[in-house]
Amino acid sequence: MKTSSSQPGPLTSAHDLYGNSQRAPSIRELETRLRNEPKLSIRDFEIGPTLGTGTFGRVRQVRFKHSLSPHVFALKMLRKTEILKLNQVEHIKSEKRILAMTDHPFIVKLICSFQNSRYIYMLFEYLPGGELFSRLRKDGRFSEDVALFYASEILLALRYLHRNKIIYRDLKPENLLLNSQGHVKLADFGFAKALDANRTKTLCGTPEYLSPEIIRGQKAGYGRSADWWAFGILLYEMLVGSTNQLPPFLRQEADRNLPKDPRRNRRVPRSS
């Protein structure tokens, strides 16, 4: 999903519903409570500004109309017609299933999901910091300390997924969101897959971050190492910067948008 650069709208004042005398339920408490709720509907929400857009729909800032929770949330709204047209039913089902089973401080939290005749809705915690991509584009590149901070949190999220036999397959700055304290959270699990065996063969992901294993996947298959390749590309991008720079191993020809031979030397910044 591409995020909007506009500032959050009036929904950020939703905590005023509870005032100072009543404690608002936590995200975890709300998740538990919603399991016992009658059928949830889009009519239960006050719809705020658009946070991002994508192939299947958009993400809107929302809050509950009633007093179930004063928190602001992000509602992912996926058009069923587009999902069917692009044959992505299994990917959407897999994304929902994986997000429902994950519980980690550096992975975005899925609160619940519901649907109607036109849309599939996924309700997430709201992360006001936006994409890591936006900050990297603004700063040009990160200092070693800042890159290490983000890399450590991303590493912990990937290790958690791998220990649960899940491969992510789409690590990039656009899929990393920041919360209000500046911590990073892995988002957008459209290409994530729970591995029945140790390897899979599907060619998918973002070309700049594809590992050699994924490109050769139809024959040899690949496993969790593909995520660590993308992690290395991301770390390089944070340290070197993306302004007027191609990611490592990317061909310059637009019609040959696949990684080059990884043995080619690349410039890596020295420690200060």
C-alpha angles and dihedrals in degrees: 000000000000112000127224119244092216119111120253114276133227095302090084088081093063093112088073088078090079099040117195100304103063126056114232115232116256122244090256092050090049091050090054092046094050091058087069096041121111116250110316119226137193085243088070091070138074104223118223135180125322113265098185146346133219146163096288102035140296145292118241131192108241145167133192116269092215128053097269090112137349092208124115115237141187114240117201109207114197121189111227093210091059092046091053094042092055094040093239100137094113092046091053092047090049092049092052093046094049094045091049091056098044123091114172134132092235097047122079113255121239107210099187143316135225139163147205133195094288109027145038111216128203118188114209136178111269115250109194097188094077126210125342084225091066093052092046090050091049096047096038092220138355130250116249091256094052092045090049091051093054094038091054093054093045090049091054091050092050092046090052091052093047092050087055091049094252123135116202102199100183108067111159137128092264090062095051116087129191125224126214092276093051097254118142125241128193111235141172106052096186093125097035117118136191106228117227088184129019094266142046133187109208116128104224142128137072114318096229091058102038115127122221088249092060093048090051091039099114090068110025103019124216141234141191092321088079089069092052091053090054089046089057091049090050093049090050090050092050093051100038099033133231100245109113088344131115117219111256117281095012117136116235093220109096093215093053098053098163131104121280127229104305091218090075112109118248131195112258119187118244121239114263 
